[in-house]
Amino acid sequence: MIIGITEVKPKNSAYKLNPAEFNLDLIDNYDLFSINIDSDKGRGMILYVHKTLGAKEVNMEINYEENIFVKIALNNNDALLLGLLYRSPSEIALSNNNSNLLNLITESTQKNFSHILLMGDINYPNIDWETHSCKSDNIESDEYKFTQCVQDNYLYQHVTKPTRWRGSDTPHVLDLIFTNEENMVSDIEYLSPLGKSDHCVIQFQYNCYTKLKIDNRTKICYDRGNYEDFNKEILETNWEVLLNQGDHIDKNWEKFHEKLLEMEKRYIPVKKIKTSTKRKSEFYMDKKTLEKIKKKNSLCRKSIATKDPSIRLEYNKVRNQVKTMTNKLKREHEKKLSTNAKKNPKAIWKYIKSKSKTRSGIGELLTDQNDETSRKTDDDKEKAEILATFFNSVFTKEPEGEVPTLPIKNTKNKMLQMDINKEEIAKILKGLKVEKSPGPDRIHPRILKELAESISTPLCIIFNQSIRNSTVPSRWKEAQISAIFKKGKKCIAGNYRPVSLTSVVCKVMEKLVREHIVKHMKINKFFTDRQYGFISGRSTSLQLLNVLDKWLEALDNGKSIDVIYMDYMKAAFDTVPHKRLMNKLRAYGTELSVLNWIC
């Protein structure tokens, strides 16, 4: 499914819109392309394309303010160029802009696409599209030039019925659909407008052979797992024999990993994911509301057919009733979500996320990040390599040789050698958040939490071997990295930040090591009293209360207050000098096996 919407922003609105406000309920299934939504320019446009179509944005050379172009791969190496256009009626006097529109249409037909589909609100009321002629004989008029451009580029226009009317105004054909072949469009329907718009919605079938990215994935149903038998088999497994202490840590990890995933297949059911293009309502629609929506659509069709002002007035009345009823249902739905927020927090956060996140993917990237005039690529492999090169470049390049050392701290209580027990592991596993994603090893936190007591035995063997030998499984060093757009131009790799998804089991091990070090630091009072955050019992909220108390005391004594706020730059954690960090840990008396493990 493809949905194109023009004139998204209301006229003379003081409220500035955000692209996140235009997310569909099924945003995960759609790619969102937009222009002029959060700026003062134009009226704004939105284009939704279902993810199975694999649309990629196309940048046109002609400078025309309101246009969105994407390409969609078809069978037999063919491709569809899809364009959404808007021409403002207030720009009639701006002949340069009208000329750019003609040049843009010409450019679209010269890009060697086998299929072309252009649609949008062009606002030329004096063109008769049944005869492709203008009501005026003036060959210098913009409307005449537009019809000539359409004919010169061998495009077919498919809309013949009026698409816009208001009150006693004469209905006009303003919203158009162009293709480069006559039979590409069929089953055109003229539906009721969106909200209070005076343009009807045009629905049609576009005929082509698409190369759909069919989602044949299977979903693992962790909620329906047989954890009782799963636990039983883990307890019956002789892990002391299976995980040979003489083997390398990689071998033991692979044995555990393969055994666990093999058992998961037997005890956790799976189901096939069905890809759907149908949009579901985000809240329940009662029978009365559905009947009212049906009546609204019926009156809209009647109004278009008869052009009777009284029917139009009745349609307006029913349309307003539908808006009131759906708003009421939406408020009730939101109230229910907030009431049950403590019992079902996932539902309300899912709803909030759908309203506050815009996911538009990674656009075309410059092949040479130091030259903004270089070629852009939309090839996934090339984009991954460009991003990887940039992310690698920001890491600290430490000089060869020795680095400065810190004086050894006076430790009254030396750090003991780390010995991990099953109880510690089980405690952390029971506290895992099951809604989190698994890492590259595909071990889901739900399984680890459900099997906390039994699975702590093999993990205890692997963790202690890892600490004693100061090695970690190589698989723990793998990560799935997503590039998240921050701000600026989307074609520049430096405007993205990496988010890594790593092994959940490795994170459990890291937490145990961290707790061991923090305990040592606390016993020896190495933390300053000014340290808040990242330490249990000393939250940033407590810090705020503490500093407010000091500020109020200063104000009571007639003193002034100057405050400096600082934040880490985006690459701060990528540029930590590892050699200096290790020297600092050594100076604070970190036990040798733990130090080597971190190293």
Coordinates of C-alpha atoms in Angstrom, one line a residue:
M1 CA 0.0 0.0 0.0
I2 CA 1.1 3.5 -0.8
I3 CA -0.5 6.7 0.7
G4 CA 0.3 10.2 -0.4
I5 CA -1.0 13.3 1.3
T6 CA -0.5 16.9 0.3
E7 CA -1.3 20.1 2.2
V8 CA -0.6 18.5 5.5
K9 CA -0.1 21.8 7.4
P10 CA -3.2 24.0 8.1
K11 CA -3.2 27.5 6.6
N12 CA -2.0 30.3 8.9
S13 CA -1.3 27.9 11.7
A14 CA 0.9 29.2 14.6
Y15 CA 1.4 25.6 15.8
K16 CA 4.6 24.0 14.5
L17 CA 4.2 20.4 13.5
N18 CA 6.5 17.5 14.1
P19 CA 7.0 14.5 11.7
A20 CA 6.3 12.1 14.6
E21 CA 2.7 13.4 14.7
F22 CA 2.1 11.7 11.3
N23 CA 3.1 8.2 12.2
L24 CA 0.7 5.5 11.2
D25 CA -0.5 3.0 13.9
L26 CA 1.5 0.4 11.9
I27 CA 4.6 2.6 11.6
D28 CA 6.8 -0.5 11.9
N29 CA 5.3 -1.7 8.5
Y30 CA 5.7 1.6 6.6
D31 CA 8.6 3.8 5.5
L32 CA 7.7 7.5 6.0
F33 CA 9.0 10.2 3.6
S34 CA 8.1 13.8 4.2
I35 CA 9.0 17.4 3.2
N36 CA 8.3 20.8 4.8
I37 CA 6.5 19.3 7.8
D38 CA 8.6 21.0 10.5
S39 CA 9.6 24.1 8.6
D40 CA 8.0 27.4 7.6
K41 CA 8.1 26.5 3.9
G42 CA 5.2 25.2 1.8
R43 CA 2.2 23.2 2.9
G44 CA 4.0 20.0 3.7
M45 CA 3.7 16.5 2.2
I46 CA 3.7 13.0 3.5
L47 CA 4.3 9.7 1.6
Y48 CA 3.9 6.3 3.3
V49 CA 5.2 3.3 1.4
H50 CA 4.8 -0.3 2.8
K51 CA 8.2 -1.8 3.8
T52 CA 7.6 -4.8 1.6
L53 CA 8.1 -2.5 -1.4
G54 CA 11.6 -1.5 -0.3
A55 CA 11.2 2.2 -1.4
K56 CA 14.3 4.4 -1.6
E57 CA 14.3 8.2 -1.9
V58 CA 15.4 9.8 -5.1
N59 CA 16.9 13.3 -5.2
M60 CA 15.8 15.2 -8.3
E61 CA 18.1 17.8 -9.9
I62 CA 15.4 20.4 -10.6
N63 CA 14.8 22.8 -7.7
Y64 CA 11.1 22.5 -7.0
E65 CA 9.9 23.1 -3.5
E66 CA 7.2 20.5 -2.8
N67 CA 8.0 17.1 -4.2
I68 CA 8.9 13.7 -3.0
F69 CA 10.3 11.0 -5.3
V70 CA 11.1 7.4 -4.4
K71 CA 12.0 4.4 -6.5
I72 CA 10.6 0.9 -6.0
A73 CA 12.3 -2.2 -7.5
L74 CA 10.1 -4.4 -9.8
N75 CA 10.6 -7.8 -11.4
N76 CA 13.0 -8.3 -14.4
N77 CA 15.3 -5.4 -13.3
D78 CA 12.5 -2.9 -13.9
A79 CA 11.8 0.0 -11.5
L80 CA 9.0 2.3 -10.6
L81 CA 9.6 6.1 -10.1
L82 CA 6.9 7.3 -7.8
G83 CA 6.4 11.1 -7.4
L84 CA 4.2 13.1 -5.1
L85 CA 3.7 16.8 -6.2
Y86 CA 2.0 19.9 -4.9
R87 CA 1.5 23.2 -6.7
S88 CA 0.1 26.0 -4.7
P89 CA -2.7 28.0 -6.4
S90 CA -1.2 31.2 -4.8
E91 CA 1.9 30.7 -7.0
I92 CA 0.1 31.4 -10.3
A93 CA 2.0 34.6 -10.7
L94 CA 5.3 32.8 -10.0
S95 CA 6.1 31.7 -13.6
N96 CA 9.6 30.5 -12.6
N97 CA 8.1 28.0 -10.1
N98 CA 5.6 26.8 -12.7
S99 CA 8.4 26.4 -15.2
N100 CA 10.4 24.3 -12.6
L101 CA 7.3 22.0 -12.3
L102 CA 7.4 21.4 -16.0
N103 CA 11.1 20.7 -15.9
L104 CA 10.7 18.4 -13.0
I105 CA 8.1 16.3 -14.8
T106 CA 10.3 16.2 -17.9
E107 CA 13.3 15.1 -15.7
S108 CA 11.2 12.3 -14.2
T109 CA 10.5 10.9 -17.7
Q110 CA 14.1 11.0 -18.7
K111 CA 15.5 8.9 -15.8
N112 CA 15.0 5.7 -17.7
F113 CA 12.5 4.1 -15.3
S114 CA 10.3 1.5 -16.9
H115 CA 7.3 2.6 -14.8
I116 CA 6.4 6.2 -13.8
L117 CA 3.6 7.2 -11.4
L118 CA 3.2 10.9 -10.6
M119 CA 0.3 12.1 -8.4
G120 CA -0.7 15.1 -6.4
D121 CA -2.6 18.3 -6.1
I122 CA -1.6 20.5 -9.2
N123 CA -4.4 23.2 -8.9
Y124 CA -5.1 23.8 -12.5
P125 CA -8.9 24.2 -12.5
N126 CA -9.3 25.3 -16.2
I127 CA -8.0 22.2 -17.8
D128 CA -10.5 19.7 -19.4
W129 CA -8.8 16.4 -18.9
E130 CA -11.2 14.4 -21.0
T131 CA -10.1 16.4 -24.1
H132 CA -6.7 17.5 -22.7
S133 CA -7.5 21.1 -23.6
C134 CA -7.7 24.4 -21.8
K135 CA -10.7 26.6 -21.4
S136 CA -8.5 29.5 -22.5
D137 CA -6.9 29.6 -26.0
N138 CA -4.0 31.6 -24.7
I139 CA -0.9 29.5 -25.6
E140 CA 1.2 31.5 -23.2
S141 CA -0.9 30.5 -20.2
D142 CA 0.6 28.2 -17.5
E143 CA -2.2 25.7 -17.9
Y144 CA -1.7 25.4 -21.7
K145 CA 2.1 24.9 -21.1
F146 CA 1.3 22.2 -18.5
T147 CA -0.9 20.2 -20.9
Q148 CA 1.7 20.5 -23.6
C149 CA 4.4 19.2 -21.2
V150 CA 2.2 16.2 -20.3
Q151 CA 1.7 15.4 -24.0
D152 CA 5.3 16.0 -24.9
N153 CA 6.4 13.5 -22.2
Y154 CA 3.8 10.9 -23.3
L155 CA 2.1 10.8 -19.9
Y156 CA -1.5 9.7 -19.3
Q157 CA -3.8 11.5 -16.8
H158 CA -6.4 9.2 -15.3
V159 CA -8.6 11.5 -13.1
T160 CA -11.7 12.7 -14.8
K161 CA -14.2 13.5 -12.0
P162 CA -14.1 16.6 -9.8
T163 CA -11.9 16.1 -6.8
R164 CA -12.4 19.4 -5.0
W165 CA -15.6 21.4 -4.1
R166 CA -16.7 23.8 -1.4
G167 CA -20.2 25.3 -0.9
S168 CA -21.5 26.8 -4.1
D169 CA -18.1 26.7 -5.9
T170 CA -17.9 24.9 -9.2
P171 CA -16.3 21.5 -8.6
H172 CA -12.9 21.1 -10.3
V173 CA -10.4 18.3 -11.2
L174 CA -7.4 19.5 -9.2
D175 CA -5.8 16.2 -8.0
L176 CA -4.2 14.2 -10.8
I177 CA -2.6 10.9 -11.5
F178 CA -0.1 10.5 -14.3
T179 CA 1.5 7.3 -15.7
N180 CA 3.7 6.6 -18.7
E181 CA 1.4 3.8 -19.9
E182 CA -2.4 4.0 -20.2
N183 CA -3.4 0.7 -18.5
M184 CA -1.2 1.1 -15.4
V185 CA -4.1 2.5 -13.3
S186 CA -7.5 0.9 -12.7
D187 CA -10.5 0.9 -10.3
I188 CA -10.4 4.6 -9.4
E189 CA -12.7 5.5 -6.5
Y190 CA -13.5 9.0 -5.2
L191 CA -13.9 8.7 -1.5
S192 CA -14.9 11.1 1.3
P193 CA -12.2 13.7 2.3
L194 CA -9.8 13.4 5.1
G195 CA -11.1 15.4 8.1
K196 CA -12.4 18.8 7.0
S197 CA -10.5 18.9 3.7
D198 CA -12.5 19.9 0.6
H199 CA -10.5 17.5 -1.6
C200 CA -11.8 13.9 -1.9
V201 CA -9.6 10.9 -1.3
I202 CA -8.6 9.2 -4.5
Q203 CA -8.1 5.4 -4.2
F204 CA -6.9 3.4 -7.2
Q205 CA -5.0 0.2 -8.2
Y206 CA -1.6 0.5 -9.8
N207 CA -0.9 -2.4 -12.0
C208 CA 2.7 -3.7 -12.1
Y209 CA 4.8 -6.7 -11.1
T210 CA 6.5 -5.7 -7.8
K211 CA 9.5 -7.4 -6.3
L212 CA 8.0 -7.6 -2.8
K213 CA 10.2 -8.1 0.2
I214 CA 8.0 -10.8 1.7
D215 CA 8.5 -11.3 5.4
N216 CA 8.9 -15.0 5.8
R217 CA 10.2 -14.8 9.3
T218 CA 8.9 -16.9 12.2
K219 CA 8.2 -15.5 15.6
I220 CA 9.4 -17.4 18.7
C221 CA 6.5 -17.5 21.2
Y222 CA 8.3 -17.2 24.5
D223 CA 5.0 -16.6 26.4
R224 CA 3.9 -20.1 25.5
G225 CA 7.1 -21.9 26.3
N226 CA 7.2 -25.2 28.3
Y227 CA 9.7 -23.9 30.9
E228 CA 9.0 -26.7 33.4
D229 CA 10.4 -29.4 31.2
F230 CA 13.0 -27.0 29.9
N231 CA 14.3 -26.4 33.5
K232 CA 14.2 -30.1 34.1
E233 CA 16.4 -31.0 31.2
I234 CA 19.0 -28.4 32.1
L235 CA 19.1 -29.7 35.7
E236 CA 19.6 -33.3 34.4
T237 CA 22.5 -32.2 32.1
N238 CA 25.9 -33.0 33.5
W239 CA 27.5 -29.6 32.8
E240 CA 30.7 -30.4 34.6
V241 CA 31.4 -33.1 32.0
L242 CA 30.1 -31.2 29.0
L243 CA 32.0 -28.0 29.8
N244 CA 35.5 -29.4 30.0
Q245 CA 37.7 -27.1 32.1
G246 CA 40.7 -27.9 30.0
D247 CA 39.0 -26.6 26.8
H248 CA 39.3 -23.1 25.5
I249 CA 36.6 -20.7 26.6
D250 CA 35.3 -20.5 23.0
K251 CA 34.8 -24.2 22.9
N252 CA 32.9 -24.3 26.2
W253 CA 30.7 -21.3 25.1
E254 CA 29.9 -23.0 21.8
K255 CA 28.9 -26.2 23.6
F256 CA 26.6 -24.3 26.0
H257 CA 25.2 -22.1 23.2
E258 CA 24.4 -25.0 20.9
K259 CA 22.8 -27.1 23.7
L260 CA 20.6 -24.2 24.9
L261 CA 19.3 -23.3 21.4
E262 CA 18.7 -27.0 20.6
M263 CA 16.6 -27.3 23.7
E264 CA 14.8 -24.0 22.9
K265 CA 13.6 -25.5 19.6
R266 CA 11.9 -28.3 21.5
Y267 CA 10.3 -26.3 24.3
I268 CA 9.5 -22.9 22.8
P269 CA 6.8 -22.9 20.0
V270 CA 7.1 -20.8 16.9
K271 CA 4.6 -19.3 14.4
K272 CA 4.9 -17.7 11.0
I273 CA 4.6 -13.9 10.7
K274 CA 2.0 -12.8 8.2
T275 CA 2.8 -9.5 6.5
S276 CA -0.3 -7.4 6.3
T277 CA -0.8 -4.0 4.5
K278 CA -4.2 -3.5 6.2
R279 CA -4.3 -0.7 8.7
K280 CA -6.1 -1.4 12.0
S281 CA -7.6 1.2 14.2
E282 CA -5.5 2.0 17.2
F283 CA -8.7 1.8 19.4
Y284 CA -11.9 -0.2 19.4
M285 CA -14.7 1.2 17.2
D286 CA -18.2 0.4 18.4
K287 CA -21.1 -0.5 16.0
K288 CA -22.7 3.0 16.2
T289 CA -19.4 4.7 15.2
L290 CA -18.8 2.3 12.3
E291 CA -22.4 2.9 11.0
K292 CA -21.9 6.6 11.2
I293 CA -18.6 6.3 9.2
K294 CA -20.5 4.2 6.6
K295 CA -23.2 6.9 6.3
K296 CA -20.5 9.7 5.9
N297 CA -18.9 7.8 3.0
S298 CA -22.3 7.2 1.4
L299 CA -23.2 10.9 1.6
C300 CA -19.9 11.8 0.2
R301 CA -20.5 9.7 -2.9
K302 CA -24.0 11.1 -3.3
S303 CA -22.7 14.7 -3.0
I304 CA -20.1 14.1 -5.7
A305 CA -22.7 12.5 -8.0
T306 CA -25.5 15.0 -7.5
K307 CA -23.7 18.2 -6.6
D308 CA -26.7 19.0 -4.4
P309 CA -25.8 21.7 -1.8
S310 CA -28.3 20.2 0.7
I311 CA -26.6 16.8 0.5
R312 CA -23.3 18.5 1.0
L313 CA -24.6 20.2 4.1
E314 CA -25.8 16.9 5.5
Y315 CA -22.4 15.3 4.7
N316 CA -20.7 18.1 6.6
K317 CA -23.0 17.5 9.6
V318 CA -22.3 13.7 9.7
R319 CA -18.6 14.2 9.1
N320 CA -18.4 16.5 12.2
Q321 CA -20.4 13.8 14.2
V322 CA -17.9 11.2 13.2
K323 CA -15.0 13.4 14.2
T324 CA -16.6 13.9 17.6
M325 CA -17.3 10.2 18.2
T326 CA -13.9 9.0 17.2
N327 CA -12.2 11.7 19.3
K328 CA -14.3 10.5 22.3
L329 CA -13.3 6.9 21.7
K330 CA -9.6 7.9 21.4
R331 CA -9.8 9.8 24.7
E332 CA -11.4 6.8 26.4
H333 CA -8.6 4.5 24.9
E334 CA -5.9 6.8 26.2
K335 CA -7.6 7.1 29.7
K336 CA -7.7 3.3 29.9
L337 CA -4.0 3.0 29.0
S338 CA -3.0 5.5 31.6
T339 CA -5.3 3.9 34.3
N340 CA -3.6 0.5 33.6
A341 CA -0.1 2.0 33.3
K342 CA 1.2 0.3 36.4
K343 CA -0.3 -3.1 35.5
N344 CA 0.6 -3.0 31.8
P345 CA 3.4 -0.4 31.3
K346 CA 4.4 -2.0 28.0
A347 CA 1.1 -1.0 26.4
I348 CA 1.3 2.7 27.3
W349 CA 5.0 3.0 26.3
K350 CA 4.2 1.3 23.0
Y351 CA 1.5 3.9 22.4
I352 CA 3.7 6.8 23.5
K353 CA 6.5 5.5 21.2
S354 CA 4.2 5.3 18.2
K355 CA 3.4 9.0 18.8
S356 CA 6.9 10.3 19.5
K357 CA 9.2 8.4 17.1
T358 CA 9.7 9.0 13.4
R359 CA 11.5 6.1 11.6
S360 CA 12.6 7.1 8.2
G361 CA 15.6 4.9 7.8
I362 CA 19.0 5.8 6.5
G363 CA 18.9 7.8 3.3
E364 CA 21.5 8.2 0.5
L365 CA 25.0 8.7 1.9
L366 CA 27.9 10.5 0.3
T367 CA 30.6 8.1 -0.9
D368 CA 33.2 10.7 0.1
Q369 CA 32.4 12.1 3.5
N370 CA 34.9 15.0 3.0
D371 CA 33.3 16.1 -0.3
E372 CA 29.6 17.2 -0.4
T373 CA 29.6 17.2 -4.2
S374 CA 30.7 13.5 -4.3
R375 CA 28.4 10.7 -5.5
K376 CA 25.6 9.5 -3.2
T377 CA 24.7 5.8 -2.8
D378 CA 21.6 4.0 -1.6
D379 CA 23.1 0.6 -1.8
D380 CA 22.8 -1.0 1.7
K381 CA 26.2 -2.7 1.6
E382 CA 28.0 0.6 0.6
K383 CA 26.1 2.5 3.2
A384 CA 27.1 0.0 5.9
E385 CA 30.8 0.3 4.9
I386 CA 30.6 4.1 4.9
L387 CA 29.1 4.2 8.4
A388 CA 31.5 1.5 9.7
T389 CA 34.5 3.6 8.4
F390 CA 33.2 6.7 10.1
F391 CA 32.4 5.0 13.4
N392 CA 35.9 3.4 13.4
S393 CA 37.5 6.8 12.7
V394 CA 36.3 8.5 15.9
F395 CA 37.9 6.0 18.3
T396 CA 40.9 7.2 20.1
K397 CA 44.2 6.4 18.3
E398 CA 46.6 6.1 21.3
P399 CA 50.3 6.8 20.7
E400 CA 52.7 3.8 20.7
G401 CA 54.9 3.2 23.7
E402 CA 54.4 3.9 27.4
V403 CA 51.7 6.2 28.7
P404 CA 51.8 8.2 32.0
T405 CA 51.2 6.2 35.1
L406 CA 49.3 7.2 38.3
P407 CA 50.7 6.7 41.8
I408 CA 49.4 3.6 43.5
K409 CA 46.5 4.4 45.9
N410 CA 46.9 3.3 49.6
T411 CA 44.4 0.4 49.8
K412 CA 43.6 -0.7 53.4
N413 CA 41.5 -3.6 52.1
K414 CA 43.0 -5.3 49.1
M415 CA 40.6 -6.6 46.4
L416 CA 40.0 -10.3 46.7
Q417 CA 40.3 -12.7 43.8
M418 CA 36.9 -12.9 42.1
D419 CA 35.0 -16.1 42.7
I420 CA 31.5 -16.1 41.1
N421 CA 28.8 -18.3 42.6
K422 CA 25.5 -19.5 41.2
E423 CA 23.4 -17.4 43.6
E424 CA 24.8 -14.1 42.3
I425 CA 24.2 -15.1 38.7
A426 CA 20.6 -16.3 39.5
K427 CA 19.8 -13.0 41.2
I428 CA 20.8 -10.9 38.2
L429 CA 19.0 -13.3 35.8
K430 CA 15.8 -12.9 37.7
G431 CA 16.0 -9.2 37.4
L432 CA 16.4 -9.1 33.6
K433 CA 13.8 -7.2 31.6
V434 CA 12.1 -9.7 29.3
E435 CA 11.0 -7.1 26.7
K436 CA 14.6 -6.4 25.7
S437 CA 16.0 -7.8 22.5
P438 CA 18.5 -10.7 22.4
G439 CA 22.0 -10.1 21.1
P440 CA 23.8 -11.7 18.2
D441 CA 23.8 -15.1 20.0
R442 CA 20.0 -15.1 19.9
I443 CA 19.7 -16.1 23.7
H444 CA 16.6 -14.2 24.7
P445 CA 16.4 -12.6 28.2
R446 CA 13.0 -14.3 28.7
I447 CA 14.7 -17.7 28.6
L448 CA 17.5 -16.6 31.0
K449 CA 15.0 -15.2 33.5
E450 CA 12.7 -18.3 33.4
L451 CA 15.6 -20.7 33.7
A452 CA 17.5 -18.5 36.2
E453 CA 18.1 -21.2 38.9
S454 CA 19.0 -24.1 36.6
I455 CA 21.0 -22.2 34.0
S456 CA 23.2 -20.5 36.6
T457 CA 25.2 -23.8 36.9
P458 CA 26.7 -23.8 33.4
L459 CA 27.0 -20.0 33.4
C460 CA 28.9 -20.2 36.7
I461 CA 31.4 -22.6 35.1
I462 CA 31.9 -20.4 32.1
F463 CA 32.2 -17.2 34.0
N464 CA 34.8 -18.5 36.5
Q465 CA 36.8 -20.0 33.7
S466 CA 36.7 -16.6 31.9
I467 CA 37.9 -14.7 35.0
R468 CA 40.7 -17.2 35.9
N469 CA 42.1 -17.4 32.3
S470 CA 41.4 -13.7 31.6
T471 CA 39.7 -14.5 28.3
V472 CA 36.2 -14.0 27.0
P473 CA 34.4 -15.9 24.2
S474 CA 35.0 -14.2 20.9
R475 CA 31.2 -14.3 20.2
W476 CA 30.8 -11.9 23.2
K477 CA 32.7 -9.3 21.2
E478 CA 30.2 -9.3 18.3
A479 CA 27.5 -6.7 18.2
Q480 CA 24.6 -5.8 15.9
I481 CA 25.0 -2.0 15.3
S482 CA 22.1 0.3 14.3
A483 CA 22.9 3.8 13.0
I484 CA 20.5 6.4 14.5
F485 CA 20.1 9.7 12.8
K486 CA 20.7 12.7 15.2
K487 CA 20.5 16.0 13.2
G488 CA 21.8 17.8 10.2
K489 CA 22.0 16.4 6.7
K490 CA 21.1 12.7 6.3
C491 CA 23.7 12.2 3.6
I492 CA 26.6 12.7 6.1
A493 CA 27.7 9.7 8.1
G494 CA 28.9 12.0 11.0
N495 CA 25.2 12.9 11.7
Y496 CA 24.5 9.3 12.8
R497 CA 25.4 7.6 16.1
P498 CA 25.8 3.9 16.6
V499 CA 23.8 1.8 19.0
S500 CA 25.2 -1.6 19.7
L501 CA 23.2 -4.8 20.6
T502 CA 25.5 -7.3 22.4
S503 CA 25.1 -10.6 24.2
V504 CA 22.8 -10.5 27.2
V505 CA 24.9 -13.2 28.9
C506 CA 28.0 -11.1 28.4
K507 CA 26.2 -8.2 30.1
V508 CA 25.4 -10.4 33.1
M509 CA 29.1 -11.2 33.4
E510 CA 30.0 -7.5 33.0
K511 CA 27.6 -6.6 35.8
L512 CA 29.2 -9.1 38.2
V513 CA 32.7 -7.7 37.4
R514 CA 31.4 -4.1 37.9
E515 CA 29.8 -5.0 41.3
H516 CA 33.1 -6.5 42.4
I517 CA 35.0 -3.4 41.5
V518 CA 32.4 -1.0 43.0
K519 CA 32.4 -3.0 46.3
H520 CA 36.2 -2.6 46.4
M521 CA 36.0 1.2 45.7
K522 CA 33.4 1.7 48.4
I523 CA 35.3 -0.3 51.1
N524 CA 38.4 1.8 50.5
K525 CA 36.3 5.1 50.2
F526 CA 37.8 5.9 46.8
F527 CA 34.5 7.5 45.6
T528 CA 34.3 11.2 46.3
D529 CA 31.3 12.6 48.2
R530 CA 30.5 14.6 45.1
Q531 CA 30.0 11.4 43.0
Y532 CA 26.4 10.8 42.2
G533 CA 24.8 8.5 39.6
F534 CA 26.1 5.0 38.7
I535 CA 26.3 4.2 42.4
S536 CA 23.5 2.5 44.4
G537 CA 22.0 4.8 47.0
R538 CA 23.4 8.0 45.4
S539 CA 21.0 8.9 42.6
T540 CA 21.0 12.1 40.5
S541 CA 17.7 13.0 42.2
L542 CA 19.6 13.0 45.6
Q543 CA 22.3 15.1 44.0
L544 CA 19.7 17.7 42.9
L545 CA 18.2 17.9 46.4
N546 CA 21.7 18.3 47.9
V547 CA 22.7 21.1 45.5
L548 CA 19.4 22.9 45.9
D549 CA 19.9 22.9 49.6
K550 CA 23.3 24.5 49.2
W551 CA 21.9 27.1 46.7
L552 CA 19.0 28.0 49.0
E553 CA 21.4 28.4 51.9
A554 CA 23.6 30.7 49.8
L555 CA 20.7 32.8 48.7
D556 CA 19.5 33.1 52.4
N557 CA 23.0 34.5 53.2
G558 CA 22.8 37.1 50.4
K559 CA 25.3 35.3 48.1
S560 CA 25.0 35.0 44.3
I561 CA 25.1 31.7 42.4
D562 CA 26.8 30.9 39.1
V563 CA 26.1 27.5 37.5
I564 CA 27.9 25.8 34.6
Y565 CA 26.1 22.9 32.9
M566 CA 28.1 20.5 30.8
D567 CA 27.3 17.5 28.6
Y568 CA 29.5 14.9 26.9
M569 CA 29.9 15.2 23.2
K570 CA 28.4 12.4 21.1
A571 CA 31.7 10.5 20.7
A572 CA 32.8 10.9 24.3
F573 CA 32.5 7.2 25.2
D574 CA 34.2 6.2 21.9
T575 CA 37.2 8.3 22.7
V576 CA 38.0 6.9 26.1
P577 CA 41.8 6.1 26.1
H578 CA 42.0 2.4 27.0
K579 CA 45.6 2.3 28.0
R580 CA 45.1 5.2 30.5
L581 CA 42.0 3.6 31.8
M582 CA 43.8 0.4 32.6
N583 CA 46.6 2.3 34.4
K584 CA 43.9 4.1 36.5
L585 CA 42.3 0.7 37.4
R586 CA 45.7 -0.6 38.3
A587 CA 46.4 2.4 40.5
Y588 CA 43.2 1.8 42.5
G589 CA 44.3 -1.7 43.4
T590 CA 42.2 -3.8 41.0
E591 CA 43.1 -7.5 41.4
L592 CA 45.3 -8.9 38.6
S593 CA 42.9 -11.5 37.1
V594 CA 40.0 -8.9 37.0
L595 CA 42.4 -6.3 35.5
N596 CA 43.5 -8.8 32.8
W597 CA 39.9 -9.8 32.1
I598 CA 38.9 -6.1 31.5
C599 CA 42.0 -5.7 29.3

